[in-house]
PDB file of C-alpha atoms and ligand atoms in Angstrom:
ATOM      1  CA  UNK A  10     -41.379 -80.897  41.927  1.00  0.00           C
ATOM      2  CA  UNK A  11     -39.762 -82.879  44.731  1.00  0.00           C
ATOM      3  CA  UNK A  12     -39.932 -82.058  48.464  1.00  0.00           C
ATOM      4  CA  UNK A  13     -41.231 -78.554  47.782  1.00  0.00           C
ATOM      5  CA  UNK A  14     -38.100 -77.658  45.805  1.00  0.00           C
ATOM      6  CA  UNK A  15     -38.496 -75.154  43.014  1.00  0.00           C
ATOM      7  CA  UNK A  16     -39.001 -76.661  39.598  1.00  0.00           C
ATOM      8  CA  UNK A  17     -36.590 -75.980  36.769  1.00  0.00           C
ATOM      9  CA  UNK A  18     -37.484 -72.574  35.297  1.00  0.00           C
ATOM     10  CA  UNK A  19     -37.486 -72.183  31.534  1.00  0.00           C
ATOM     11  CA  UNK A  20     -37.840 -68.660  30.176  1.00  0.00           C
ATOM     12  CA  UNK A  21     -38.712 -68.246  26.507  1.00  0.00           C
ATOM     13  CA  UNK A  22     -38.266 -64.831  24.905  1.00  0.00           C
ATOM     14  CA  UNK A  23     -40.677 -64.501  21.979  1.00  0.00           C
ATOM     15  CA  UNK A  24     -44.128 -65.941  21.382  1.00  0.00           C
ATOM     16  CA  UNK A  25     -43.735 -66.374  17.620  1.00  0.00           C
ATOM     17  CA  UNK A  26     -43.534 -69.713  15.812  1.00  0.00           C
ATOM     18  CA  UNK A  27     -40.215 -70.533  17.506  1.00  0.00           C
ATOM     19  CA  UNK A  28     -41.409 -69.735  21.031  1.00  0.00           C
ATOM     20  CA  UNK A  29     -44.676 -71.619  20.597  1.00  0.00           C
ATOM     21  CA  UNK A  30     -42.863 -74.632  19.135  1.00  0.00           C
ATOM     22  CA  UNK A  31     -40.602 -74.700  22.208  1.00  0.00           C
ATOM     23  CA  UNK A  32     -43.641 -74.585  24.520  1.00  0.00           C
ATOM     24  CA  UNK A  33     -45.178 -77.466  22.598  1.00  0.00           C
ATOM     25  CA  UNK A  34     -41.967 -79.529  22.759  1.00  0.00           C
ATOM     26  CA  UNK A  35     -41.735 -79.004  26.514  1.00  0.00           C
ATOM     27  CA  UNK A  36     -45.216 -80.433  27.088  1.00  0.00           C
ATOM     28  CA  UNK A  37     -45.049 -82.971  29.902  1.00  0.00           C
ATOM     29  CA  UNK A  38     -41.563 -81.919  31.051  1.00  0.00           C
ATOM     30  CA  UNK A  39     -41.073 -81.243  34.760  1.00  0.00           C
ATOM     31  CA  UNK A  40     -40.516 -77.512  34.276  1.00  0.00           C
ATOM     32  CA  UNK A  41     -42.183 -74.144  34.816  1.00  0.00           C
ATOM     33  CA  UNK A  42     -42.223 -72.046  31.676  1.00  0.00           C
ATOM     34  CA  UNK A  43     -42.488 -68.292  31.302  1.00  0.00           C
ATOM     35  CA  UNK A  44     -42.948 -66.864  27.824  1.00  0.00           C
ATOM     36  CA  UNK A  45     -42.136 -63.170  27.486  1.00  0.00           C
ATOM     37  CA  UNK A  46     -43.161 -61.107  24.481  1.00  0.00           C
ATOM     38  CA  UNK A  47     -43.277 -57.366  23.929  1.00  0.00           C
ATOM     39  CA  UNK A  48     -46.599 -57.871  22.179  1.00  0.00           C
ATOM     40  CA  UNK A  49     -49.559 -59.594  23.761  1.00  0.00           C
ATOM     41  CA  UNK A  50     -50.242 -61.605  20.615  1.00  0.00           C
ATOM     42  CA  UNK A  51     -48.781 -64.348  18.511  1.00  0.00           C
ATOM     43  CA  UNK A  52     -48.719 -63.208  14.897  1.00  0.00           C
ATOM     44  CA  UNK A  53     -49.115 -65.372  11.807  1.00  0.00           C
ATOM     45  CA  UNK A  54     -46.617 -63.393   9.737  1.00  0.00           C
ATOM     46  CA  UNK A  55     -47.191 -65.263   6.449  1.00  0.00           C
ATOM     47  CA  UNK A  56     -50.588 -63.552   6.125  1.00  0.00           C
ATOM     48  CA  UNK A  57     -49.409 -60.035   6.985  1.00  0.00           C
ATOM     49  CA  UNK A  58     -49.481 -59.064   3.325  1.00  0.00           C
ATOM     50  CA  UNK A  59     -53.210 -59.793   3.236  1.00  0.00           C
ATOM     51  CA  UNK A  60     -53.809 -57.400   6.123  1.00  0.00           C
ATOM     52  CA  UNK A  61     -51.637 -54.824   4.357  1.00  0.00           C
ATOM     53  CA  UNK A  62     -53.734 -55.151   1.213  1.00  0.00           C
ATOM     54  CA  UNK A  63     -57.166 -55.227   2.908  1.00  0.00           C
ATOM     55  CA  UNK A  64     -58.227 -58.830   2.364  1.00  0.00           C
ATOM     56  CA  UNK A  65     -57.865 -59.804   6.035  1.00  0.00           C
ATOM     57  CA  UNK A  66     -58.350 -57.878   9.250  1.00  0.00           C
ATOM     58  CA  UNK A  67     -55.680 -57.853  11.986  1.00  0.00           C
ATOM     59  CA  UNK A  68     -57.727 -60.046  14.325  1.00  0.00           C
ATOM     60  CA  UNK A  69     -57.725 -62.833  11.736  1.00  0.00           C
ATOM     61  CA  UNK A  70     -53.964 -63.332  11.962  1.00  0.00           C
ATOM     62  CA  UNK A  71     -53.174 -62.588  15.614  1.00  0.00           C
ATOM     63  CA  UNK A  72     -54.140 -64.384  18.807  1.00  0.00           C
ATOM     64  CA  UNK A  73     -53.351 -63.498  22.431  1.00  0.00           C
ATOM     65  CA  UNK A  74     -50.403 -65.606  23.594  1.00  0.00           C
ATOM     66  CA  UNK A  75     -52.135 -65.899  26.964  1.00  0.00           C
ATOM     67  CA  UNK A  76     -55.139 -67.530  25.275  1.00  0.00           C
ATOM     68  CA  UNK A  77     -52.964 -69.954  23.299  1.00  0.00           C
ATOM     69  CA  UNK A  78     -51.379 -71.329  26.482  1.00  0.00           C
ATOM     70  CA  UNK A  79     -54.370 -71.164  28.806  1.00  0.00           C
ATOM     71  CA  UNK A  80     -54.654 -74.968  28.936  1.00  0.00           C
ATOM     72  CA  UNK A  81     -51.046 -75.291  30.088  1.00  0.00           C
ATOM     73  CA  UNK A  82     -51.029 -74.346  33.797  1.00  0.00           C
ATOM     74  CA  UNK A  83     -47.239 -74.586  33.937  1.00  0.00           C
ATOM     75  CA  UNK A  84     -46.890 -71.813  31.322  1.00  0.00           C
ATOM     76  CA  UNK A  85     -47.026 -68.177  32.464  1.00  0.00           C
ATOM     77  CA  UNK A  86     -47.136 -65.237  30.077  1.00  0.00           C
ATOM     78  CA  UNK A  87     -45.362 -61.932  30.620  1.00  0.00           C
ATOM     79  CA  UNK A  88     -45.893 -58.848  28.480  1.00  0.00           C
ATOM     80  CA  UNK A  89     -42.553 -57.072  28.397  1.00  0.00           C
ATOM     81  CA  UNK A  90     -39.708 -55.905  26.220  1.00  0.00           C
ATOM     82  CA  UNK A  91     -36.471 -57.747  26.958  1.00  0.00           C
ATOM     83  CA  UNK A  92     -33.432 -55.490  26.729  1.00  0.00           C
ATOM     84  CA  UNK A  93     -30.666 -57.780  27.918  1.00  0.00           C
ATOM     85  CA  UNK A  94     -29.577 -60.978  29.579  1.00  0.00           C
ATOM     86  CA  UNK A  95     -27.402 -61.349  32.646  1.00  0.00           C
ATOM     87  CA  UNK A  96     -25.794 -64.700  31.889  1.00  0.00           C
ATOM     88  CA  UNK A  97     -23.846 -64.905  35.137  1.00  0.00           C
ATOM     89  CA  UNK A  98     -26.834 -63.938  37.276  1.00  0.00           C
ATOM     90  CA  UNK A  99     -29.187 -66.016  35.085  1.00  0.00           C
ATOM     91  CA  UNK A 100     -31.937 -63.491  34.623  1.00  0.00           C
ATOM     92  CA  UNK A 101     -33.405 -61.516  31.751  1.00  0.00           C
ATOM     93  CA  UNK A 102     -33.696 -57.763  31.989  1.00  0.00           C
ATOM     94  CA  UNK A 103     -36.885 -55.988  30.998  1.00  0.00           C
ATOM     95  CA  UNK A 104     -37.201 -52.447  29.689  1.00  0.00           C
ATOM     96  CA  UNK A 105     -39.342 -51.456  32.683  1.00  0.00           C
ATOM     97  CA  UNK A 106     -36.552 -52.466  35.072  1.00  0.00           C
ATOM     98  CA  UNK A 107     -38.051 -55.863  35.871  1.00  0.00           C
ATOM     99  CA  UNK A 108     -35.984 -59.064  36.004  1.00  0.00           C
ATOM    100  CA  UNK A 109     -36.944 -62.657  35.396  1.00  0.00           C
ATOM    101  CA  UNK A 110     -34.727 -65.448  36.691  1.00  0.00           C
ATOM    102  CA  UNK A 111     -34.178 -68.586  34.627  1.00  0.00           C
ATOM    103  CA  UNK A 112     -32.457 -71.950  34.804  1.00  0.00           C
ATOM    104  CA  UNK A 113     -32.724 -72.426  31.039  1.00  0.00           C
ATOM    105  CA  UNK A 114     -33.282 -69.698  28.480  1.00  0.00           C
ATOM    106  CA  UNK A 115     -34.686 -69.999  24.955  1.00  0.00           C
ATOM    107  CA  UNK A 116     -34.293 -66.979  22.698  1.00  0.00           C
ATOM    108  CA  UNK A 117     -36.867 -66.918  19.895  1.00  0.00           C
ATOM    109  CA  UNK A 118     -36.944 -63.235  19.025  1.00  0.00           C
ATOM    110  CA  UNK A 119     -37.132 -63.601  15.242  1.00  0.00           C
ATOM    111  CA  UNK A 120     -35.748 -61.186  12.690  1.00  0.00           C
ATOM    112  CA  UNK A 121     -36.150 -57.582  11.583  1.00  0.00           C
ATOM    113  CA  UNK A 122     -35.728 -55.678   8.329  1.00  0.00           C
ATOM    114  CA  UNK A 123     -32.229 -55.184   6.946  1.00  0.00           C
ATOM    115  CA  UNK A 124     -31.465 -52.120   4.834  1.00  0.00           C
ATOM    116  CA  UNK A 125     -27.873 -53.147   4.114  1.00  0.00           C
ATOM    117  CA  UNK A 126     -26.314 -50.036   5.596  1.00  0.00           C
ATOM    118  CA  UNK A 127     -29.047 -47.690   4.365  1.00  0.00           C
ATOM    119  CA  UNK A 128     -31.227 -47.387   7.464  1.00  0.00           C
ATOM    120  CA  UNK A 129     -32.109 -43.863   6.286  1.00  0.00           C
ATOM    121  CA  UNK A 130     -34.288 -45.502   3.594  1.00  0.00           C
ATOM    122  CA  UNK A 131     -36.571 -47.117   6.165  1.00  0.00           C
ATOM    123  CA  UNK A 132     -39.014 -44.183   6.634  1.00  0.00           C
ATOM    124  CA  UNK A 133     -39.545 -44.018   2.856  1.00  0.00           C
ATOM    125  CA  UNK A 134     -39.628 -47.750   2.203  1.00  0.00           C
ATOM    126  CA  UNK A 135     -41.109 -49.497   5.239  1.00  0.00           C
ATOM    127  CA  UNK A 136     -41.107 -53.272   5.529  1.00  0.00           C
ATOM    128  CA  UNK A 137     -43.633 -55.794   6.763  1.00  0.00           C
ATOM    129  CA  UNK A 138     -43.007 -57.686   9.989  1.00  0.00           C
ATOM    130  CA  UNK A 139     -45.600 -56.636  12.541  1.00  0.00           C
ATOM    131  CA  UNK A 140     -49.316 -55.886  12.643  1.00  0.00           C
ATOM    132  CA  UNK A 141     -48.433 -52.216  13.029  1.00  0.00           C
ATOM    133  CA  UNK A 142     -46.365 -52.428   9.818  1.00  0.00           C
ATOM    134  CA  UNK A 143     -49.302 -54.050   8.027  1.00  0.00           C
ATOM    135  CA  UNK A 144     -51.910 -51.513   9.113  1.00  0.00           C
ATOM    136  CA  UNK A 145     -49.537 -48.616   8.356  1.00  0.00           C
ATOM    137  CA  UNK A 146     -48.910 -50.100   4.901  1.00  0.00           C
ATOM    138  CA  UNK A 147     -52.631 -50.520   4.299  1.00  0.00           C
ATOM    139  CA  UNK A 148     -53.199 -46.884   5.233  1.00  0.00           C
ATOM    140  CA  UNK A 149     -50.395 -45.805   2.935  1.00  0.00           C
ATOM    141  CA  UNK A 150     -51.726 -47.823  -0.004  1.00  0.00           C
ATOM    142  CA  UNK A 151     -55.328 -46.655   0.359  1.00  0.00           C
ATOM    143  CA  UNK A 152     -54.358 -43.014   0.940  1.00  0.00           C
ATOM    144  CA  UNK A 153     -52.329 -43.056  -2.286  1.00  0.00           C
ATOM    145  CA  UNK A 154     -55.497 -43.868  -4.259  1.00  0.00           C
ATOM    146  CA  UNK A 155     -57.462 -41.222  -2.331  1.00  0.00           C
ATOM    147  CA  UNK A 156     -54.799 -38.577  -3.017  1.00  0.00           C
ATOM    148  CA  UNK A 157     -54.646 -39.572  -6.694  1.00  0.00           C
ATOM    149  CA  UNK A 158     -58.421 -39.125  -6.971  1.00  0.00           C
ATOM    150  CA  UNK A 159     -58.030 -35.442  -6.017  1.00  0.00           C
ATOM    151  CA  UNK A 160     -54.726 -34.764  -7.813  1.00  0.00           C
ATOM    152  CA  UNK A 161     -55.007 -32.797 -11.038  1.00  0.00           C
ATOM    153  CA  UNK A 162     -51.318 -32.720 -12.017  1.00  0.00           C
ATOM    154  CA  UNK A 163     -50.839 -35.782 -14.287  1.00  0.00           C
ATOM    155  CA  UNK A 164     -47.215 -36.428 -13.207  1.00  0.00           C
ATOM    156  CA  UNK A 165     -48.076 -36.294  -9.518  1.00  0.00           C
ATOM    157  CA  UNK A 166     -51.112 -38.471 -10.104  1.00  0.00           C
ATOM    158  CA  UNK A 167     -48.980 -41.014 -11.965  1.00  0.00           C
ATOM    159  CA  UNK A 168     -46.503 -41.107  -9.063  1.00  0.00           C
ATOM    160  CA  UNK A 169     -49.368 -41.590  -6.599  1.00  0.00           C
ATOM    161  CA  UNK A 170     -50.547 -44.557  -8.637  1.00  0.00           C
ATOM    162  CA  UNK A 171     -47.080 -46.096  -8.880  1.00  0.00           C
ATOM    163  CA  UNK A 172     -46.212 -48.710  -6.264  1.00  0.00           C
ATOM    164  CA  UNK A 173     -42.621 -49.902  -6.041  1.00  0.00           C
ATOM    165  CA  UNK A 174     -41.755 -53.077  -4.168  1.00  0.00           C
ATOM    166  CA  UNK A 175     -38.074 -53.685  -3.559  1.00  0.00           C
ATOM    167  CA  UNK A 176     -37.033 -57.318  -3.257  1.00  0.00           C
ATOM    168  CA  UNK A 177     -38.570 -60.302  -5.046  1.00  0.00           C
ATOM    169  CA  UNK A 178     -38.371 -62.942  -2.341  1.00  0.00           C
ATOM    170  CA  UNK A 179     -41.611 -64.529  -1.080  1.00  0.00           C
ATOM    171  CA  UNK A 180     -42.776 -61.363   0.701  1.00  0.00           C
ATOM    172  CA  UNK A 181     -42.129 -59.080  -2.286  1.00  0.00           C
ATOM    173  CA  UNK A 182     -43.752 -61.497  -4.714  1.00  0.00           C
ATOM    174  CA  UNK A 183     -46.842 -61.943  -2.522  1.00  0.00           C
ATOM    175  CA  UNK A 184     -47.138 -58.213  -1.944  1.00  0.00           C
ATOM    176  CA  UNK A 185     -46.780 -57.357  -5.623  1.00  0.00           C
ATOM    177  CA  UNK A 186     -49.559 -59.792  -6.527  1.00  0.00           C
ATOM    178  CA  UNK A 187     -51.794 -58.528  -3.729  1.00  0.00           C
ATOM    179  CA  UNK A 188     -51.259 -54.828  -4.513  1.00  0.00           C
ATOM    180  CA  UNK A 189     -52.109 -55.310  -8.182  1.00  0.00           C
ATOM    181  CA  UNK A 190     -55.238 -57.253  -7.177  1.00  0.00           C
ATOM    182  CA  UNK A 191     -56.166 -54.445  -4.792  1.00  0.00           C
ATOM    183  CA  UNK A 192     -55.894 -51.971  -7.666  1.00  0.00           C
ATOM    184  CA  UNK A 193     -57.469 -54.067 -10.399  1.00  0.00           C
ATOM    185  CA  UNK A 194     -60.145 -55.999  -8.537  1.00  0.00           C
ATOM    186  CA  UNK A 195     -60.921 -54.645  -5.061  1.00  0.00           C
ATOM    187  CA  UNK A 196     -60.943 -50.942  -5.942  1.00  0.00           C
ATOM    188  CA  UNK A 197     -62.286 -51.259  -9.475  1.00  0.00           C
ATOM    189  CA  UNK A 198     -65.167 -48.830 -10.152  1.00  0.00           C
ATOM    190  CA  UNK A 199     -64.877 -47.240  -6.707  1.00  0.00           C
ATOM    191  CA  UNK A 200     -63.340 -43.952  -7.845  1.00  0.00           C
ATOM    192  CA  UNK A 201     -64.617 -41.299 -10.238  1.00  0.00           C
ATOM    193  CA  UNK A 202     -61.530 -39.353 -11.392  1.00  0.00           C
ATOM    194  CA  UNK A 203     -59.019 -42.188 -11.518  1.00  0.00           C
ATOM    195  CA  UNK A 204     -59.013 -45.762 -12.718  1.00  0.00           C
ATOM    196  CA  UNK A 205     -57.238 -47.711  -9.953  1.00  0.00           C
ATOM    197  CA  UNK A 206     -56.677 -50.557 -12.398  1.00  0.00           C
ATOM    198  CA  UNK A 207     -54.247 -48.281 -14.248  1.00  0.00           C
ATOM    199  CA  UNK A 208     -51.931 -48.289 -11.232  1.00  0.00           C
ATOM    200  CA  UNK A 209     -48.411 -49.548 -11.890  1.00  0.00           C
ATOM    201  CA  UNK A 210     -46.920 -52.118  -9.562  1.00  0.00           C
ATOM    202  CA  UNK A 211     -43.189 -52.512 -10.083  1.00  0.00           C
ATOM    203  CA  UNK A 212     -41.218 -55.302  -8.453  1.00  0.00           C
ATOM    204  CA  UNK A 213     -37.496 -54.520  -8.367  1.00  0.00           C
ATOM    205  CA  UNK A 214     -34.935 -57.247  -7.711  1.00  0.00           C
ATOM    206  CA  UNK A 215     -31.142 -57.051  -7.713  1.00  0.00           C
ATOM    207  CA  UNK A 216     -30.713 -60.728  -8.538  1.00  0.00           C
ATOM    208  CA  UNK A 217     -31.429 -62.440 -11.856  1.00  0.00           C
ATOM    209  CA  UNK A 218     -34.757 -64.020 -10.837  1.00  0.00           C
ATOM    210  CA  UNK A 219     -37.688 -63.784  -8.463  1.00  0.00           C
ATOM    211  CA  UNK A 220     -37.891 -66.292  -5.573  1.00  0.00           C
ATOM    212  CA  UNK A 221     -34.164 -66.966  -5.818  1.00  0.00           C
ATOM    213  CA  UNK A 222     -34.274 -69.655  -3.113  1.00  0.00           C
ATOM    214  CA  UNK A 223     -36.783 -71.757  -5.003  1.00  0.00           C
ATOM    215  CA  UNK A 224     -36.346 -74.023  -8.030  1.00  0.00           C
ATOM    216  CA  UNK A 225     -35.703 -72.091 -11.221  1.00  0.00           C
ATOM    217  CA  UNK A 226     -38.895 -73.434 -12.810  1.00  0.00           C
ATOM    218  CA  UNK A 227     -40.900 -71.958  -9.909  1.00  0.00           C
ATOM    219  CA  UNK A 228     -39.173 -68.591 -10.351  1.00  0.00           C
ATOM    220  CA  UNK A 229     -40.125 -68.598 -14.010  1.00  0.00           C
ATOM    221  CA  UNK A 230     -43.696 -69.606 -13.180  1.00  0.00           C
ATOM    222  CA  UNK A 231     -44.043 -66.893 -10.519  1.00  0.00           C
ATOM    223  CA  UNK A 232     -42.635 -64.185 -12.793  1.00  0.00           C
ATOM    224  CA  UNK A 233     -45.006 -65.140 -15.608  1.00  0.00           C
ATOM    225  CA  UNK A 234     -47.969 -65.242 -13.209  1.00  0.00           C
ATOM    226  CA  UNK A 235     -47.113 -61.798 -11.829  1.00  0.00           C
ATOM    227  CA  UNK A 236     -46.729 -60.341 -15.302  1.00  0.00           C
ATOM    228  CA  UNK A 237     -50.094 -61.802 -16.315  1.00  0.00           C
ATOM    229  CA  UNK A 238     -51.624 -59.972 -13.374  1.00  0.00           C
ATOM    230  CA  UNK A 239     -50.001 -56.772 -14.618  1.00  0.00           C
ATOM    231  CA  UNK A 240     -46.964 -56.482 -12.340  1.00  0.00           C
ATOM    232  CA  UNK A 241     -43.820 -55.094 -14.005  1.00  0.00           C
ATOM    233  CA  UNK A 242     -40.890 -57.244 -12.885  1.00  0.00           C
ATOM    234  CA  UNK A 243     -37.470 -55.586 -13.154  1.00  0.00           C
ATOM    235  CA  UNK A 244     -34.614 -58.011 -12.488  1.00  0.00           C
ATOM    236  CA  UNK A 245     -30.846 -57.661 -12.167  1.00  0.00           C
ATOM    237  CA  UNK A 246     -30.952 -54.045 -11.012  1.00  0.00           C
ATOM    238  CA  UNK A 247     -29.904 -53.147  -7.501  1.00  0.00           C
ATOM    239  CA  UNK A 248     -31.538 -50.190  -5.802  1.00  0.00           C
ATOM    240  CA  UNK A 249     -28.968 -47.474  -5.156  1.00  0.00           C
ATOM    241  CA  UNK A 250     -31.133 -44.767  -3.609  1.00  0.00           C
ATOM    242  CA  UNK A 251     -34.550 -44.300  -2.064  1.00  0.00           C
ATOM    243  CA  UNK A 252     -36.207 -40.980  -1.228  1.00  0.00           C
ATOM    244  CA  UNK A 253     -39.738 -40.095  -0.145  1.00  0.00           C
ATOM    245  CA  UNK A 254     -41.006 -40.466  -3.700  1.00  0.00           C
ATOM    246  CA  UNK A 255     -38.257 -41.932  -5.864  1.00  0.00           C
ATOM    247  CA  UNK A 256     -36.393 -45.195  -6.241  1.00  0.00           C
ATOM    248  CA  UNK A 257     -33.134 -45.228  -8.171  1.00  0.00           C
ATOM    249  CA  UNK A 258     -32.090 -48.550  -9.689  1.00  0.00           C
ATOM    250  CA  UNK A 259     -30.050 -49.469 -12.728  1.00  0.00           C
ATOM    251  CA  UNK A 260     -29.914 -46.262 -14.738  1.00  0.00           C
ATOM    252  CA  UNK A 261     -33.406 -45.069 -13.946  1.00  0.00           C
ATOM    253  CA  UNK A 262     -35.191 -42.981 -11.356  1.00  0.00           C
ATOM    254  CA  UNK A 263     -38.730 -44.200 -10.740  1.00  0.00           C
ATOM    255  CA  UNK A 264     -41.236 -41.725  -9.317  1.00  0.00           C
ATOM    256  CA  UNK A 265     -43.359 -43.688  -6.889  1.00  0.00           C
ATOM    257  CA  UNK A 266     -45.330 -42.331  -3.968  1.00  0.00           C
ATOM    258  CA  UNK A 267     -45.521 -45.728  -2.269  1.00  0.00           C
ATOM    259  CA  UNK A 268     -42.331 -47.719  -1.811  1.00  0.00           C
ATOM    260  CA  UNK A 269     -42.216 -50.998   0.085  1.00  0.00           C
ATOM    261  CA  UNK A 270     -39.109 -52.771   1.351  1.00  0.00           C
ATOM    262  CA  UNK A 271     -39.013 -56.552   1.074  1.00  0.00           C
ATOM    263  CA  UNK A 272     -35.324 -56.968   0.380  1.00  0.00           C
ATOM    264  CA  UNK A 273     -33.804 -58.480   3.452  1.00  0.00           C
ATOM    265  CA  UNK A 274     -33.894 -59.501   7.075  1.00  0.00           C
ATOM    266  CA  UNK A 275     -31.414 -59.471   9.917  1.00  0.00           C
ATOM    267  CA  UNK A 276     -31.330 -61.422  13.189  1.00  0.00           C
ATOM    268  CA  UNK A 277     -32.976 -59.544  16.055  1.00  0.00           C
ATOM    269  CA  UNK A 278     -30.656 -57.548  18.363  1.00  0.00           C
ATOM    270  CA  UNK A 279     -30.876 -60.455  20.822  1.00  0.00           C
ATOM    271  CA  UNK A 280     -28.090 -62.076  18.801  1.00  0.00           C
ATOM    272  CA  UNK A 281     -25.715 -59.523  20.368  1.00  0.00           C
ATOM    273  CA  UNK A 282     -26.871 -59.788  23.982  1.00  0.00           C
TER     274      UNK A 282
HETATM  275  C1  FAD B 312     -44.515 -60.998   5.436  1.00  0.00           C
HETATM  276  C2  FAD B 312     -43.964 -62.350   5.805  1.00  0.00           C
HETATM  277  C3  FAD B 312     -44.391 -63.477   5.111  1.00  0.00           C
HETATM  278  C4  FAD B 312     -43.899 -64.741   5.444  1.00  0.00           C
HETATM  279  N1  FAD B 312     -44.354 -65.830   4.761  1.00  0.00           N
HETATM  280  C5  FAD B 312     -43.926 -67.064   5.112  1.00  0.00           C
HETATM  281  C6  FAD B 312     -44.423 -68.235   4.468  1.00  0.00           C
HETATM  282  O1  FAD B 312     -45.255 -68.143   3.571  1.00  0.00           O
HETATM  283  N2  FAD B 312     -43.953 -69.442   4.868  1.00  0.00           N
HETATM  284  C7  FAD B 312     -43.035 -69.559   5.863  1.00  0.00           C
HETATM  285  O2  FAD B 312     -42.636 -70.681   6.200  1.00  0.00           O
HETATM  286  N3  FAD B 312     -42.544 -68.472   6.490  1.00  0.00           N
HETATM  287  C8  FAD B 312     -42.968 -67.239   6.145  1.00  0.00           C
HETATM  288  N4  FAD B 312     -42.471 -66.129   6.783  1.00  0.00           N
HETATM  289  C9  FAD B 312     -41.425 -66.309   7.787  1.00  0.00           C
HETATM  290  C10 FAD B 312     -41.996 -66.737   9.123  1.00  0.00           C
HETATM  291  O3  FAD B 312     -43.112 -65.945   9.464  1.00  0.00           O
HETATM  292  C11 FAD B 312     -40.881 -66.589  10.133  1.00  0.00           C
HETATM  293  O4  FAD B 312     -39.853 -67.467   9.760  1.00  0.00           O
HETATM  294  C12 FAD B 312     -41.355 -66.912  11.531  1.00  0.00           C
HETATM  295  O5  FAD B 312     -42.350 -66.001  11.949  1.00  0.00           O
HETATM  296  C13 FAD B 312     -40.176 -66.854  12.462  1.00  0.00           C
HETATM  297  O6  FAD B 312     -40.623 -67.251  13.730  1.00  0.00           O
HETATM  298  P1  FAD B 312     -39.846 -66.793  15.017  1.00  0.00           P
HETATM  299  O7  FAD B 312     -40.579 -67.367  16.174  1.00  0.00           O
HETATM  300  O8  FAD B 312     -38.405 -67.094  14.861  1.00  0.00           O
HETATM  301  O9  FAD B 312     -39.943 -65.201  15.016  1.00  0.00           O
HETATM  302  P2  FAD B 312     -41.221 -64.274  15.064  1.00  0.00           P
HETATM  303  O10 FAD B 312     -42.431 -64.930  14.507  1.00  0.00           O
HETATM  304  O11 FAD B 312     -40.783 -62.978  14.472  1.00  0.00           O
HETATM  305  O12 FAD B 312     -41.472 -64.087  16.625  1.00  0.00           O
HETATM  306  C14 FAD B 312     -40.576 -63.379  17.429  1.00  0.00           C
HETATM  307  C15 FAD B 312     -41.342 -62.895  18.632  1.00  0.00           C
HETATM  308  O13 FAD B 312     -40.405 -62.350  19.531  1.00  0.00           O
HETATM  309  C16 FAD B 312     -40.911 -61.144  20.060  1.00  0.00           C
HETATM  310  N5  FAD B 312     -39.762 -60.329  20.444  1.00  0.00           N
HETATM  311  C17 FAD B 312     -38.745 -59.935  19.648  1.00  0.00           C
HETATM  312  N6  FAD B 312     -37.850 -59.223  20.352  1.00  0.00           N
HETATM  313  C18 FAD B 312     -38.314 -59.172  21.625  1.00  0.00           C
HETATM  314  C19 FAD B 312     -37.835 -58.571  22.813  1.00  0.00           C
HETATM  315  N7  FAD B 312     -36.692 -57.885  22.846  1.00  0.00           N
HETATM  316  N8  FAD B 312     -38.569 -58.689  23.941  1.00  0.00           N
HETATM  317  C20 FAD B 312     -39.744 -59.388  23.930  1.00  0.00           C
HETATM  318  N9  FAD B 312     -40.238 -59.971  22.833  1.00  0.00           N
HETATM  319  C21 FAD B 312     -39.532 -59.871  21.692  1.00  0.00           C
HETATM  320  C22 FAD B 312     -41.722 -60.543  18.930  1.00  0.00           C
HETATM  321  O14 FAD B 312     -42.693 -59.628  19.414  1.00  0.00           O
HETATM  322  C23 FAD B 312     -42.337 -61.787  18.300  1.00  0.00           C
HETATM  323  O15 FAD B 312     -43.595 -62.089  18.860  1.00  0.00           O
HETATM  324  C24 FAD B 312     -42.944 -64.866   6.478  1.00  0.00           C
HETATM  325  C25 FAD B 312     -42.512 -63.726   7.171  1.00  0.00           C
HETATM  326  C26 FAD B 312     -43.021 -62.485   6.848  1.00  0.00           C
HETATM  327  C27 FAD B 312     -42.551 -61.273   7.612  1.00  0.00           C
END
């Protein structure tokens, strides 16, 4: 700051990896930084699947953004949902009517699930991006086993113990492995009427291989490893319909009480502001 003049104001929307990396890069710069996030925590998304499948608790993968920047006096934290940007006026607009002026703006709002024109599938096949998604998924997975324990109709019980994961990118592959381990290891011997280890975990992928963005040898390795764990990997069959308890792909209709979406992401709405 010179002669009491206001320092350059940098506003960063999003306290994820991108936002935190920007804060780190700006260390030592003659600026005041405000990071705005609609959640009070930074989330380590790569471990969300472990929260969803009970091997980690939410507090092990999330830290208050405020705490992460407490040693940086030039960084202020605002909890708020950004709904727009006034480029001419140089301020961001918050859902609660608040405004934050900026000289420079960094948008690091991440991505969200993409259902490729089938947003109506989302309630039946939720994805995994936030802590809320992970805890809801965990509840859904565990309740399926509980319901199966009390179900006497064999077809309904089979559907309750069938877990369909759509999309065999990194998230789908990790989830499939973790769900089968939940069934075969974590829950083994914990029920009396059902055998959780008999649960089916089916990984459905439209493309010809799992982990399509990786080397082909790694795709082959991952598929073999999943199959050894007991996951059924169905490749080259696009999903054409999803309902509350069915997934249609190729020429078959799979009855599955739990359906998980891991098939695609889309830039956050900020891209259109
Ligand atoms: C299940 C899963 C597993 C993954 N595994 C891996 C892995 O193994 N390796 C790897 O490299 N990558 C992995 N990724 C990808 C990686 O996590 C992302 O690339 C990374 O989180 C992106 O960082 P980001 O800062 O761009 O966005 P995000 O981490 O999504 O952060 C965006 C932030 O912006 C905030 N925000 C969004 N919109 C608004 C708004 N309107 N107002 C205020 N705040 C807003 C959000 O609350 C969030 O805190 C995984 C992702 C997922 C979902």
